PDB file of C-alpha atoms in Angstrom:
ATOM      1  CA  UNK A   1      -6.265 -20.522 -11.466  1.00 43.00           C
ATOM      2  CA  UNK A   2      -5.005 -20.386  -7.951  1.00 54.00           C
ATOM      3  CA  UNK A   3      -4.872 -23.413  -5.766  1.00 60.00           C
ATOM      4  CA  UNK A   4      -6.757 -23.979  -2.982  1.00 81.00           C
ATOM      5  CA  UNK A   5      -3.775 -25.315  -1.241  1.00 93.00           C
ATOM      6  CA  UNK A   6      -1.788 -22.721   0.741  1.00 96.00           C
ATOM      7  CA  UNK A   7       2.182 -22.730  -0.495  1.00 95.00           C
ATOM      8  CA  UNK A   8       3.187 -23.444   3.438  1.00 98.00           C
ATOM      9  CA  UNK A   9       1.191 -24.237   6.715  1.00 98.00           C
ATOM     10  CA  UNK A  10       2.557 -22.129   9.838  1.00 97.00           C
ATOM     11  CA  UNK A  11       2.385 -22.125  13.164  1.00 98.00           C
ATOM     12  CA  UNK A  12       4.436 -19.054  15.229  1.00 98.00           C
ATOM     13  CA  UNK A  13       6.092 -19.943  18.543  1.00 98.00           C
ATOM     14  CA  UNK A  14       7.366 -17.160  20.953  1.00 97.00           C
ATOM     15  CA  UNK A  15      10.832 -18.939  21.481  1.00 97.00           C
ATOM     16  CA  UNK A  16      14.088 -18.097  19.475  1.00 98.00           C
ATOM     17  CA  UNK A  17      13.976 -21.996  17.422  1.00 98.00           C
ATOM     18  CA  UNK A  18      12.313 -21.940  14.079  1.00 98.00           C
ATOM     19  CA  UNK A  19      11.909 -25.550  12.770  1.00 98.00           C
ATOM     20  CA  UNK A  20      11.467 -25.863   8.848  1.00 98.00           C
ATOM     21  CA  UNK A  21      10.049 -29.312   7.196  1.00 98.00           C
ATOM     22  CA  UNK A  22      10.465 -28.654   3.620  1.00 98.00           C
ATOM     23  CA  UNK A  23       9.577 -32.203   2.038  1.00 98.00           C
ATOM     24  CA  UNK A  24       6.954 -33.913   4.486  1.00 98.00           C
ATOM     25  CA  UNK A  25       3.789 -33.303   1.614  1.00 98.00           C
ATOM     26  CA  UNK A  26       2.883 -35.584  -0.742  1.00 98.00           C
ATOM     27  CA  UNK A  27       0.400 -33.321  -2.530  1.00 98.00           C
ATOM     28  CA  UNK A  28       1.014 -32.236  -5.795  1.00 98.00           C
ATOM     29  CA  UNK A  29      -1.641 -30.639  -8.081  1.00 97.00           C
ATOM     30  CA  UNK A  30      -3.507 -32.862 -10.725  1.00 97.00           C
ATOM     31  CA  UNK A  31      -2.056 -31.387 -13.360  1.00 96.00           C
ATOM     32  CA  UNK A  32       1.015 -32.205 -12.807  1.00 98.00           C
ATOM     33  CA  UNK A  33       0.328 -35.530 -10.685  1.00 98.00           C
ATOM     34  CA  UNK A  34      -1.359 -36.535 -14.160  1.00 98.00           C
ATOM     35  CA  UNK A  35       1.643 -36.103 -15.565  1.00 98.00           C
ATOM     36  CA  UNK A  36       3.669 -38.617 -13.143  1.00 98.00           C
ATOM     37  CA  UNK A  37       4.783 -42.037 -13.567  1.00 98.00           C
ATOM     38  CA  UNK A  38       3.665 -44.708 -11.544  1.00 97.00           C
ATOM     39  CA  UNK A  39       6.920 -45.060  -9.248  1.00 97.00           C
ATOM     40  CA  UNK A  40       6.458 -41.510  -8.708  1.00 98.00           C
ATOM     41  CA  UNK A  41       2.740 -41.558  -7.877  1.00 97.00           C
ATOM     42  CA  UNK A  42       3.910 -43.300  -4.406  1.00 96.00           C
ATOM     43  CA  UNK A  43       6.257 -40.461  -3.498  1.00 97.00           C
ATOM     44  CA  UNK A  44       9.063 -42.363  -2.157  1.00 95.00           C
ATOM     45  CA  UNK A  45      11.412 -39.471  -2.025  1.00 97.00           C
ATOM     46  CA  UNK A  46       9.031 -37.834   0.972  1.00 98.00           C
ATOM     47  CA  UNK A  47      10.490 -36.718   4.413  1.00 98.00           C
ATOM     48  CA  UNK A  48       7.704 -39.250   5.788  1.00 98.00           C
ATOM     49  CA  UNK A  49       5.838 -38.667   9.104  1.00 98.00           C
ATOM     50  CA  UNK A  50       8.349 -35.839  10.106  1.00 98.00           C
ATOM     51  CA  UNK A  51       5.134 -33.794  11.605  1.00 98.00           C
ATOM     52  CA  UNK A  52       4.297 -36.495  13.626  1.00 98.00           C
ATOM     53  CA  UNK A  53       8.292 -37.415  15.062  1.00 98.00           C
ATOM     54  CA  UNK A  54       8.473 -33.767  15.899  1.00 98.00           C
ATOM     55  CA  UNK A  55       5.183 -33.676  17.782  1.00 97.00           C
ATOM     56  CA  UNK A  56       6.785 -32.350  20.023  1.00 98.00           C
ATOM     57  CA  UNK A  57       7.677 -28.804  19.120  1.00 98.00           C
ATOM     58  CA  UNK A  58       4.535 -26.796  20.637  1.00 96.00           C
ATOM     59  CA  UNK A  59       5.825 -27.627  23.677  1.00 97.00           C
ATOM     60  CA  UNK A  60       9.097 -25.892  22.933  1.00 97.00           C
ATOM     61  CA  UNK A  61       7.236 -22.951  21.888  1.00 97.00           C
ATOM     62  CA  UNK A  62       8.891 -23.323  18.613  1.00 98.00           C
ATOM     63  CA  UNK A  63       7.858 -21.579  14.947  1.00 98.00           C
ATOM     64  CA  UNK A  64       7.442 -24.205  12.195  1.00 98.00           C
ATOM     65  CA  UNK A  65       7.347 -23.777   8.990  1.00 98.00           C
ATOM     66  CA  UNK A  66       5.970 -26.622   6.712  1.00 98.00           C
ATOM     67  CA  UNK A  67       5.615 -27.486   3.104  1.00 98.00           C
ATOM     68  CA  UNK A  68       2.240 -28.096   1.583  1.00 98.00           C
ATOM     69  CA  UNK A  69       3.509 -29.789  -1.484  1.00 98.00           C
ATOM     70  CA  UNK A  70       5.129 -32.547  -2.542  1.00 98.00           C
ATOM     71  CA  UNK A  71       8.933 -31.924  -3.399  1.00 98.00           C
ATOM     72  CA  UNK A  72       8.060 -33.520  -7.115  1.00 98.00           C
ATOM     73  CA  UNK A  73       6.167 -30.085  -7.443  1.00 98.00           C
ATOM     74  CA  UNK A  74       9.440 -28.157  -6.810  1.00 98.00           C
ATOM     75  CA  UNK A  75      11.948 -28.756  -3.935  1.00 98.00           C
ATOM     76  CA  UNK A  76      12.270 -25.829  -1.661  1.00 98.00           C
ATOM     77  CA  UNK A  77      15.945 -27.298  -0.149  1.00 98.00           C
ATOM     78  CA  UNK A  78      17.439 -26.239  -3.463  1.00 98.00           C
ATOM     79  CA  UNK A  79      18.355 -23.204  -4.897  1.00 97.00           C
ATOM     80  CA  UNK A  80      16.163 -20.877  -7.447  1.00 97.00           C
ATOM     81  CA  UNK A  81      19.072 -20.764 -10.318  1.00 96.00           C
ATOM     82  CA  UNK A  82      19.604 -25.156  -9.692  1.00 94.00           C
ATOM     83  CA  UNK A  83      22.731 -24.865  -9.177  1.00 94.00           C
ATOM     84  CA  UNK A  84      24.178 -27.818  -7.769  1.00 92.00           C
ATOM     85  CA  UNK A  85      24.484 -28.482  -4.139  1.00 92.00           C
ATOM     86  CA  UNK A  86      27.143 -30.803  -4.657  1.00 91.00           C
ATOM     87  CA  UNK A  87      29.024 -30.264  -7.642  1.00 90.00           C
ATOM     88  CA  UNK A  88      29.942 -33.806  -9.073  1.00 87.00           C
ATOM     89  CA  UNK A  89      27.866 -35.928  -7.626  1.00 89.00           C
ATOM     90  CA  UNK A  90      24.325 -37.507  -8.360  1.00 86.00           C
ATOM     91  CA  UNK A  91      21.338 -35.250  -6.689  1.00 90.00           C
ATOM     92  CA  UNK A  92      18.246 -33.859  -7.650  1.00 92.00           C
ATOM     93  CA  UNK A  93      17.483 -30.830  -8.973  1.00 93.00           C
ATOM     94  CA  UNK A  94      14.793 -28.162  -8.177  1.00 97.00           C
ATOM     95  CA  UNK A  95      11.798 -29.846 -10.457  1.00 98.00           C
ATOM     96  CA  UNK A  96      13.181 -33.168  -9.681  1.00 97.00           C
ATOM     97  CA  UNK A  97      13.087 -35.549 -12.894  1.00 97.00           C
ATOM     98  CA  UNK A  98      14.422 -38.454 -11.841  1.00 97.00           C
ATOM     99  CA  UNK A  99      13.388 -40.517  -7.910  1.00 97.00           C
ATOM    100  CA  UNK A 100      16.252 -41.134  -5.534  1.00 95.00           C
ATOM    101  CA  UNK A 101      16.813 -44.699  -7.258  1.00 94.00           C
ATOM    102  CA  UNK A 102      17.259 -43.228 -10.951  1.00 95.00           C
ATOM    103  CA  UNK A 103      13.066 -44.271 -12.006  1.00 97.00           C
ATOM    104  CA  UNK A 104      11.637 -40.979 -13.941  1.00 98.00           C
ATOM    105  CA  UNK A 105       9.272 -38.848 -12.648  1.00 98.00           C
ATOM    106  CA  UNK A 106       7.491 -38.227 -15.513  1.00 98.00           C
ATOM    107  CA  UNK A 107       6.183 -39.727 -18.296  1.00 98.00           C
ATOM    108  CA  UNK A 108       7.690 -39.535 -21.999  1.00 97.00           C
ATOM    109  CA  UNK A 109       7.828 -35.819 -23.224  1.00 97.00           C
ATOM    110  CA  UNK A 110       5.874 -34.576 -20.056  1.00 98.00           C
ATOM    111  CA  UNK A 111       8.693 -33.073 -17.983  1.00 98.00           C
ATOM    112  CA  UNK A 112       8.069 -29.408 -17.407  1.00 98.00           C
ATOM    113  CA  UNK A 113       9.858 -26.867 -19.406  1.00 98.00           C
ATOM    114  CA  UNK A 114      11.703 -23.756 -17.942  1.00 97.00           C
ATOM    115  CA  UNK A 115       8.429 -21.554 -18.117  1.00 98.00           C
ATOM    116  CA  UNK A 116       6.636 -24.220 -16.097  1.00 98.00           C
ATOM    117  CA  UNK A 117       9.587 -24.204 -13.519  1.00 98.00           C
ATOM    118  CA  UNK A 118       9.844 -20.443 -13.178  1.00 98.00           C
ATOM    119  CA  UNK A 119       6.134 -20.257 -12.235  1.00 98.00           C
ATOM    120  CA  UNK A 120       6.409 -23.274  -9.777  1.00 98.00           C
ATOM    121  CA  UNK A 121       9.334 -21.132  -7.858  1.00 98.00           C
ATOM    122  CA  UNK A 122       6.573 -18.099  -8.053  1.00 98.00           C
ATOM    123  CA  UNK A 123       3.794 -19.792  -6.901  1.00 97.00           C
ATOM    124  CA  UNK A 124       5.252 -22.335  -4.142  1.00 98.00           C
ATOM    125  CA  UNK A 125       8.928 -21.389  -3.498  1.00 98.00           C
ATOM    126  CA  UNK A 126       8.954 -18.541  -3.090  1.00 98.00           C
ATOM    127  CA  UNK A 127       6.231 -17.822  -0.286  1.00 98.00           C
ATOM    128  CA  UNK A 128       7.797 -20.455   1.888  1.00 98.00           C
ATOM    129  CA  UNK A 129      10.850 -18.774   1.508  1.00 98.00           C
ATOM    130  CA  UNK A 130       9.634 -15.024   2.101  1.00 98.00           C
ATOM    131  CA  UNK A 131       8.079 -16.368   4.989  1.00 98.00           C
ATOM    132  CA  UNK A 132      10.973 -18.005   6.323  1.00 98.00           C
ATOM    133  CA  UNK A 133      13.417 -15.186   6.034  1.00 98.00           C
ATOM    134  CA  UNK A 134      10.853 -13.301   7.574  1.00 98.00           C
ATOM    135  CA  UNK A 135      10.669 -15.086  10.458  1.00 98.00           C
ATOM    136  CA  UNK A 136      14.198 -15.196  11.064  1.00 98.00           C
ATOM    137  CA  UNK A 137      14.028 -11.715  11.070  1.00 98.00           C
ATOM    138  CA  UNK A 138      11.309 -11.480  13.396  1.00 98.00           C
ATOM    139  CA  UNK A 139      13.071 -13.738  15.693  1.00 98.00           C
ATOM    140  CA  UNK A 140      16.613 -12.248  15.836  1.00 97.00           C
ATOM    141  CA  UNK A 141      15.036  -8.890  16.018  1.00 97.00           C
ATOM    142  CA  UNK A 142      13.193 -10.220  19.460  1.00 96.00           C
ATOM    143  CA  UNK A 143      15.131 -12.567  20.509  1.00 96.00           C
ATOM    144  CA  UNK A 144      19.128 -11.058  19.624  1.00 96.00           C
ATOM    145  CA  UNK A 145      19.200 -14.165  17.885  1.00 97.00           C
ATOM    146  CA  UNK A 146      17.882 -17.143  15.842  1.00 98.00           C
ATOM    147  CA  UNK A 147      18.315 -21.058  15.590  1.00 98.00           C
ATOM    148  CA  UNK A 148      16.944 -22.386  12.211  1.00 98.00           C
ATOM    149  CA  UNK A 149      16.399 -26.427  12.708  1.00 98.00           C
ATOM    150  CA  UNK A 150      15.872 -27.670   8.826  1.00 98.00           C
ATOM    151  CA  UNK A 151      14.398 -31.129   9.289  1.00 98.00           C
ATOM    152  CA  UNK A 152      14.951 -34.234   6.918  1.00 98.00           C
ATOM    153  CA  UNK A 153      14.723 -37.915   6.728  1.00 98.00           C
ATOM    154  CA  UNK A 154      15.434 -40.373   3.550  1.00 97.00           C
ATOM    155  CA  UNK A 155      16.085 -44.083   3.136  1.00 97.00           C
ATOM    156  CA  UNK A 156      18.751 -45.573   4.652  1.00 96.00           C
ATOM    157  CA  UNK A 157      20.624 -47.254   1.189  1.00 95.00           C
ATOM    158  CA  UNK A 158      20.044 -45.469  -1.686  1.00 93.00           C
ATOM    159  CA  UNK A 159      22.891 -46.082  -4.228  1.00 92.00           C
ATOM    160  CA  UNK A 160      22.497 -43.813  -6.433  1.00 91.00           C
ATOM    161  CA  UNK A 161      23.616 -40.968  -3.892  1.00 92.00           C
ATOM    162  CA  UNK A 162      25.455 -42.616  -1.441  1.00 92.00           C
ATOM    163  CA  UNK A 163      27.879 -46.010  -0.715  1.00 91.00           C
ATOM    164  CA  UNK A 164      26.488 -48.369   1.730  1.00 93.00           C
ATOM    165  CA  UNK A 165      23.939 -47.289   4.725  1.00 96.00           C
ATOM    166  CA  UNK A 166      23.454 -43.951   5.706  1.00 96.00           C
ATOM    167  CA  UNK A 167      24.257 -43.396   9.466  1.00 98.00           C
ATOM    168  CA  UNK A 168      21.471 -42.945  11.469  1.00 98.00           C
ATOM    169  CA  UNK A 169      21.635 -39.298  12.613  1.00 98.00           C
ATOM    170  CA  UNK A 170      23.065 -37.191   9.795  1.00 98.00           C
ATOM    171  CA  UNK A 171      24.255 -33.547  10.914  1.00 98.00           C
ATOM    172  CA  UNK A 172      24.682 -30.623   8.792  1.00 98.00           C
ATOM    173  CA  UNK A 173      26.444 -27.059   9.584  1.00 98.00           C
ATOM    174  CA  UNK A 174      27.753 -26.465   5.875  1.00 98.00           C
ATOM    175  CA  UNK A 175      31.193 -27.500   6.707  1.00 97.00           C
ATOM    176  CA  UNK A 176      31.087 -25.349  10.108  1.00 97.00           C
ATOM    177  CA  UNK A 177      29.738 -22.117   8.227  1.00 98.00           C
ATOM    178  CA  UNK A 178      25.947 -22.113   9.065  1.00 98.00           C
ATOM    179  CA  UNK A 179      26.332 -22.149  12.934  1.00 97.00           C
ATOM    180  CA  UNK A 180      28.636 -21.756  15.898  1.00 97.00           C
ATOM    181  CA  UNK A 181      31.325 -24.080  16.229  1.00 97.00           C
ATOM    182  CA  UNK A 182      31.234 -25.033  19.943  1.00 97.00           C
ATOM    183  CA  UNK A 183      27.137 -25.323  19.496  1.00 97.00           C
ATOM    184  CA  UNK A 184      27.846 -27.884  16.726  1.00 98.00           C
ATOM    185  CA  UNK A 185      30.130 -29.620  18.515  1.00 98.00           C
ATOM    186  CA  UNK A 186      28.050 -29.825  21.750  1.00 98.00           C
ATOM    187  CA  UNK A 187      25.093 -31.276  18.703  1.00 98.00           C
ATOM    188  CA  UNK A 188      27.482 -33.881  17.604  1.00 98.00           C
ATOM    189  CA  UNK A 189      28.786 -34.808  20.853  1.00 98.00           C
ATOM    190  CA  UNK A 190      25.586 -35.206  22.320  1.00 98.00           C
ATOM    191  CA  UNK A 191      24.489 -37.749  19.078  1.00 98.00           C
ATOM    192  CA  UNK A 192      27.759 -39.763  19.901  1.00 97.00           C
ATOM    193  CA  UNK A 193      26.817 -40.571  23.779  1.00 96.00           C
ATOM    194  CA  UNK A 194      23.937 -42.295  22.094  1.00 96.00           C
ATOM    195  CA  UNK A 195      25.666 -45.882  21.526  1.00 93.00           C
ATOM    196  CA  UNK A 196      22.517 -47.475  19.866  1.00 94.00           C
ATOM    197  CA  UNK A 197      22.318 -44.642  16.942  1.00 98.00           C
ATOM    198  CA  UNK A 198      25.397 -44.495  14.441  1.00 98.00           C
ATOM    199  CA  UNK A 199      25.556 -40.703  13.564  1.00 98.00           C
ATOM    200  CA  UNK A 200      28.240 -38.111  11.200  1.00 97.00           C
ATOM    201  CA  UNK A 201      28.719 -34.677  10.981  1.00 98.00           C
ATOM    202  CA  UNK A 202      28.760 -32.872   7.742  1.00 97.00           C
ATOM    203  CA  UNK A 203      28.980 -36.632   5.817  1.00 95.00           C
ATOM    204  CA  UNK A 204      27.345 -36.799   2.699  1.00 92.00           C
ATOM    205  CA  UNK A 205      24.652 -34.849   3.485  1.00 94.00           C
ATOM    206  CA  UNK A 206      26.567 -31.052   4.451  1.00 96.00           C
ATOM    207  CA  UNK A 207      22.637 -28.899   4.792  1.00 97.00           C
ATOM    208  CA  UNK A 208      20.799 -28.089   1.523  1.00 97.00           C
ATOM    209  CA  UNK A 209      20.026 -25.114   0.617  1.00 98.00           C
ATOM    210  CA  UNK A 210      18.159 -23.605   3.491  1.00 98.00           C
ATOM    211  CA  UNK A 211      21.431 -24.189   5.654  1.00 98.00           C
ATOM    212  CA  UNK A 212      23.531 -22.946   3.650  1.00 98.00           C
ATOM    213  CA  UNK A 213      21.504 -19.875   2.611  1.00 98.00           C
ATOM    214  CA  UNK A 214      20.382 -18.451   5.921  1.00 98.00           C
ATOM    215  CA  UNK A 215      22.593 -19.664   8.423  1.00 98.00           C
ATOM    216  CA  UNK A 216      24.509 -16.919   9.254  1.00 97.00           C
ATOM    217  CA  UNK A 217      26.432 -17.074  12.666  1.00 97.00           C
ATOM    218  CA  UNK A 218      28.058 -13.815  12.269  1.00 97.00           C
ATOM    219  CA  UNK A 219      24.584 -11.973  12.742  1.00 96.00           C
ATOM    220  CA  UNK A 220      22.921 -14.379  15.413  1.00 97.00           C
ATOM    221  CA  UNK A 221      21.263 -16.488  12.659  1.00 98.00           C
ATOM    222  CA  UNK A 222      22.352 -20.545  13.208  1.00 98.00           C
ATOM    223  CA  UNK A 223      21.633 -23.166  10.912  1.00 98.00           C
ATOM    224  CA  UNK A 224      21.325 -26.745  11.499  1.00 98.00           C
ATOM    225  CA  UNK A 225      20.073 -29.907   9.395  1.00 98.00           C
ATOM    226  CA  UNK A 226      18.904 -32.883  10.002  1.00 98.00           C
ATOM    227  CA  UNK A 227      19.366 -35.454   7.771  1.00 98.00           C
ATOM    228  CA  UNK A 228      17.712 -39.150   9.125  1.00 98.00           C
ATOM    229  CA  UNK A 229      17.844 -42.335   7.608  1.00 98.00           C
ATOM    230  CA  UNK A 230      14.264 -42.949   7.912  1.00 97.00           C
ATOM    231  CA  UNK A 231      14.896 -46.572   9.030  1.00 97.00           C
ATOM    232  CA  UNK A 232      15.212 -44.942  12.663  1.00 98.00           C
ATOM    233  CA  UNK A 233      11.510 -44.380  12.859  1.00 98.00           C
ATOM    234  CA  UNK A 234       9.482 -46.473  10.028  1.00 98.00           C
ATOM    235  CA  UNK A 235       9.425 -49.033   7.472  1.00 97.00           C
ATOM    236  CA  UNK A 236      11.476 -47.384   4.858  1.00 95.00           C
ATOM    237  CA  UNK A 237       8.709 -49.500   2.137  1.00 92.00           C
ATOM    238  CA  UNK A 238       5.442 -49.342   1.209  1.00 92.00           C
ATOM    239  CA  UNK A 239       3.157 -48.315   3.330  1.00 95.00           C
ATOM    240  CA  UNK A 240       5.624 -46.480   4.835  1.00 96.00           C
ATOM    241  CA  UNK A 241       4.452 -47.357   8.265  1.00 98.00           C
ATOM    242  CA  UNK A 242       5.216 -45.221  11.425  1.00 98.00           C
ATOM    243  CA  UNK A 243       6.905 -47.493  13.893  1.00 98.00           C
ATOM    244  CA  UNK A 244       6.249 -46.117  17.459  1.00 98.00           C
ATOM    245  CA  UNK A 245       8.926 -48.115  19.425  1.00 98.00           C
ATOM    246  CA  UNK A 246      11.173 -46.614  16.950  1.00 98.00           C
ATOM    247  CA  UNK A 247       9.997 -43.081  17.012  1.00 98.00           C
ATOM    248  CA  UNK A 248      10.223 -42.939  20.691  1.00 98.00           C
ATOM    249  CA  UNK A 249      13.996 -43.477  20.915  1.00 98.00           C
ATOM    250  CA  UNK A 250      14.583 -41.217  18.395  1.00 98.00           C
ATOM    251  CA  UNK A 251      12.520 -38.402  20.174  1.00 98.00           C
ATOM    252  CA  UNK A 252      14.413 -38.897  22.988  1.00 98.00           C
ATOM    253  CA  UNK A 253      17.557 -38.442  21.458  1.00 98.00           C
ATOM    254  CA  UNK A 254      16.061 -35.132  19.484  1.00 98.00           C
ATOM    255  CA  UNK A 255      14.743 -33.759  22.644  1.00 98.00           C
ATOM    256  CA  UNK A 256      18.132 -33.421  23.819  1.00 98.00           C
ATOM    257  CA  UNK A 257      19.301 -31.494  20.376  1.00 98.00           C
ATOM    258  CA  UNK A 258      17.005 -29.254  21.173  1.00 98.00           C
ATOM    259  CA  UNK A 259      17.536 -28.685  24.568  1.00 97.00           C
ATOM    260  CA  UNK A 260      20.792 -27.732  23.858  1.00 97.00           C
ATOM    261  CA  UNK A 261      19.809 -25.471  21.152  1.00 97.00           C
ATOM    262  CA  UNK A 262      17.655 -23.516  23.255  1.00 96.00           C
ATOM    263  CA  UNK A 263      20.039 -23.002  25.864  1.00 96.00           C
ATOM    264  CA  UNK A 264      22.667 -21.956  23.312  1.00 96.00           C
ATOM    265  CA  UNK A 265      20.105 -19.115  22.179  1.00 94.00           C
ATOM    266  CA  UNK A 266      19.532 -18.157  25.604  1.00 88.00           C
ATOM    267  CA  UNK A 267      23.473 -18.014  26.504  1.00 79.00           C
ATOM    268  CA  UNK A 268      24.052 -16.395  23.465  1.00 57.00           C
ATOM    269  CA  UNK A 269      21.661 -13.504  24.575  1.00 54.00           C
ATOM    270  CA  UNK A 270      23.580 -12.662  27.802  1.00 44.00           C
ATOM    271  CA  UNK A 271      26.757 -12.347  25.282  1.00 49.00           C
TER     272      UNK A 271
END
């Protein structure tokens, strides 16, 4: 039976910046939801609020791209095959089976198989991703060329994945291969000048799949994520509270991001 959940909500901009929040839902279909353990029933691993930082982005005249379901349903920011992102270390896969802290996600013998898996990549996956590559096309067709923002947040000390506290602003360009190199330097330049945010480029988190996948300078397609500890904007507990003080520094500092990208994708027009 189909859902009556759409596999992606979208809204189309007329500017060359496509924004893509692939983990901000925390829906996931009974089915499997009654399959969940209780530490996974409160979603901690969500990109929490994102929607609501980024209020912003209609005004930029920006296309977003957001997911509908919960990254416990499958994680769009990895790849179909689950091949690791970062060969040796602790991360989680496509179906995710374990939280960011280790607990399980589901409960004894209730994991999904590799039928169930294949038909979660058919079913949500996939669409968000057709859509996005189409709209990168769309965009670098119109505009000459196109600036993918993927956007991400996460607790600030998990141990399992990383030693000690995450820095505050966490930039990703796939070790310089997803966008131009003087545009990424501008990005991480402009995080520096902001004293009262500690920030790294390419760090632990490089860009997931999405950056790695489509950003490809060469043909006017750029690539860059954003990984933030989520300590920047909320309470990184339950209930996961929105802190506005908080929020509105970190706009500010976002803003200027994307200023820069835009003016990058109108420079690189006149090239």
């Amino acid at each position: 039976m189909k859902s009556a959940v759409p596999p992606y909500l979208f809204r189309r901009g007329g500017g060359a910046l496509i924004v893509s929040l692939p983990h901000v839902s925390t829906y996931v279909p009974p089915t499997i939801a009654n399959r969940h353990t209780e530490a996974a029933a409160q979603r901690p691993d969500t990109d929490w609020h994102l929607p609501r930082l980024y209020d912003f982005l209609a005004e930029l005249d920006a296309t977003v791209i957001t997911a509908t379901h919960s990254r416990y349903v499958v994680d769009l920011n990895r790849p179909p095959d689950d091949v690791s992102l970062y060969p040796g270390r602790v991360t989680t896969g496509l179906c995710p089976l374990e939280t960011f802290h280790g607990a399980p996600v589901y409960l004894e013998n209730c994991a999904p198989d590799s039928a169930e898996i294949a038909q979660r990549v058919e079913r949500y996956w996939k669409p968000y991703h057709q859509r996005l590559a189409a709209e990168l096309a769309r965009i670098r067709a119109q505009h000459g060329v196109a600036m993918l923002w993927d956007a991400h947040s996460i607790v600030s000390e998990a141990p399992r994945l990383f030693e000690g506290r995450l820095p505050d602003f966490n930039l990703g360009t796939a070790d310089g291969k997803s966008c131009d190199a003087s545009l990424a330097t501008d990005l991480e330049a402009i995080l520096h000048k902001h004293h009262g945010f500690t920030s790294v480029h390419n760090g632990r988190f490089k860009g997931g799949y999405i950056t790695r996948h489509y950003g490809q300078p060469a043909n006017g397609i750029h690539a860059v994520q954003m990984e933030m500890a989520c300590s920047t904007y909320m309470q990184e507990t339950l209930p996961y509270s929105f802190d506005n003080v908080g929020a509105s520094r970190v706009r500010h500092v976002l803003r200027e991001l994307f200023d820069r990208l835009i003016e990058f994708t109108k420079k690189d027009k006149t090239q």
